[in-house]
Amino acid sequence: MSGTLYAYADGPLGRMLLVGHPGEDGRTVLASLSLPGQKGAAEAEDGWTLDPAAFTEITTQLGEYFAGRRDRFDVPCATGGTEFQRRVWRALEEIPYGTTVSYGEIARRVGSSGAGVRAVGTAIGRNPLLVVRPCHRVIGADGSLRGYAAGLDRKERLLGLEGALG
């Protein structure tokens, strides 16, 4: 089977839309994980194939994460984005579970400090893999919760789940 696959998975943040495609190794390559009401969320399109079984690996890992039994994901992910976005997204993947870093720190890590903080924030806001690529672990320099495409209440829930608050 080829083409775009999708499935829905229920979780504590609402009904998630998973989008991907078959990988060469038989695993599904995750291209998007969207939450209800998310800014810029993917929506199932005509011609896509509803295939929940193709997403068993990721839904199992999401269930383990939400139950507090997993601190990182091991699923193939589509690359997408610009070179700068990919650098920022790789930096997100290096933030340890249960910790937070500032937007400025991410900018420094990708060699874009100073005025580049705004560009980093924009790249983080375009992350298509919420939860899996942990953009929720990025906070303001003053420790405040800032910007999350799926809403600050969900960002706070994810950080609380990971024990990263307070």
C-alpha atoms as one frame of an Amber mdcrd trajectory, in Angstrom:
protein
   0.000   0.000   0.000   1.267   3.486  -0.758   0.066   7.016  -0.288  -0.995
   8.908   2.793  -2.368   6.963   5.721  -4.194   8.319   8.745  -5.806   7.251
  11.983  -7.256   8.762  15.116  -6.074   8.007  18.630  -7.794   9.119  21.804
  -5.715  10.446  24.650  -5.870  12.809  27.602  -5.368  15.810  25.309  -8.264
  14.839  23.030  -8.609  12.926  19.787  -5.269  13.022  17.970  -4.978  12.799
  14.194  -1.982  10.739  13.076  -0.815  11.064   9.475   1.966   9.132   7.787
   3.026   6.908   4.940   4.458   3.408   4.589   8.207   3.238   5.127  10.605
   1.051   3.198  11.107  -1.144   6.274   7.379  -1.785   6.700   7.009   0.680
   9.592   4.742   3.683   9.197   6.629   6.977   8.889   4.848   9.566  11.030
   4.417  12.893   9.215   1.989  14.670  11.538   0.385  14.379  14.950  -2.337
  16.990  15.478  -4.574  17.795  18.422  -8.157  19.113  18.282  -8.292  22.878
  17.877  -4.579  23.088  17.162  -3.395  26.067  15.137  -2.447  24.742  11.691
  -3.654  21.217  12.472  -3.755  18.651   9.691  -7.166  17.435   8.554  -7.940
  14.151   6.830  -8.160  14.681   3.078  -9.909  12.898   0.238  -7.646  10.188
  -1.147  -6.041   9.404   2.209  -6.506   5.895   3.582  -7.901   5.367   7.072
  -5.643   2.628   8.473  -5.536   2.443  12.295  -3.433  -0.751  12.192  -0.633
   1.147  10.429  -0.282   3.342  13.517  -0.264   0.628  16.194   3.396   1.249
  17.037   2.921   4.978  17.639  -0.425   4.621  19.431   1.137   2.059  21.770
   4.022   4.427  22.494   1.647   7.353  23.028  -0.354   5.270  25.507   2.841
   4.397  27.378   3.908   8.056  27.402   0.569   9.277  28.759   0.669   6.515
  31.412   4.117   7.710  32.518   5.919   4.586  31.269   7.799   6.125  28.313
  10.023   9.185  28.180  10.962   9.190  24.491   9.494   7.982  21.229  11.065
   5.516  18.837   9.137   5.832  15.594  10.296   6.839  12.131   9.359  10.455
  11.400   9.140  12.300   8.092  11.780  14.994   7.706   9.864  17.863   6.029
  10.468  21.539   6.745  13.309  23.862   5.818  16.917  23.221   6.821  16.565
  25.766   9.651  13.322  24.166  10.890  14.977  20.736  10.853  17.886  22.084
  12.967  15.436  23.528  15.477  13.367  20.327  15.520  16.504  18.215  16.126
  17.305  20.498  19.076  13.797  19.842  20.447  14.383  16.099  20.269  17.470
  16.508  22.466  15.572  18.126  25.371  15.388  15.455  28.092  12.040  14.291
  29.440  11.006  16.203  32.539  13.102  19.278  31.743  12.508  22.587  30.020
  14.706  25.017  28.115  14.101  28.562  26.924  13.559  29.689  23.368  16.843
  31.581  23.715  18.672  28.397  24.661  17.302  26.610  21.587  18.398  29.584
  19.470  21.899  29.343  20.964  22.027  25.587  20.306  21.187  26.060  16.633
  23.551  29.034  16.201  20.816  31.636  15.912  20.924  33.622  19.158  19.870
  37.253  19.541  17.309  38.259  16.940  17.093  34.599  15.883  14.942  33.768
  18.919  11.841  34.890  17.033  12.762  32.659  14.053  13.259  29.754  16.455
   9.803  30.392  17.931   8.310  30.363  14.446  10.081  27.093  13.573   8.882
  25.513  16.821   5.342  26.677  16.030   5.523  24.788  12.736   6.482  21.493
  14.368   4.067  18.958  12.819   4.736  16.280  15.447   3.260  17.561  18.693
   4.004  15.407  21.739   6.421  13.163  19.798   8.812  16.034  19.021   8.647
  17.763  22.412   8.138  21.448  21.622   6.089  21.646  24.833   9.412  21.594
  26.740  10.355  25.062  25.464   9.369  27.954  27.737   9.999  31.679  28.097
  13.287  32.958  29.512  11.405  34.013  32.641  10.047  30.484  33.142   6.566
  31.296  31.852   4.642  29.052  29.497   4.580  30.643  26.064   3.239  29.578
  22.723   1.910  26.114  21.996  -0.054  25.444  18.829  -2.518  23.246  20.738
  -2.997  25.733  23.595  -1.163  26.580  26.795  -3.493  24.368  28.861  -2.247
  21.325  26.942   1.374  22.456  27.231   0.876  22.723  30.988  -0.675  19.229
  31.125   2.227  17.695  29.207   4.822  19.394  31.395   2.878  18.334  34.485
   2.794  14.733  33.249   6.576  14.864  32.867   7.069  16.442  36.301   8.648
  19.541  34.753   6.486  22.105  36.550   7.290  23.745  39.874
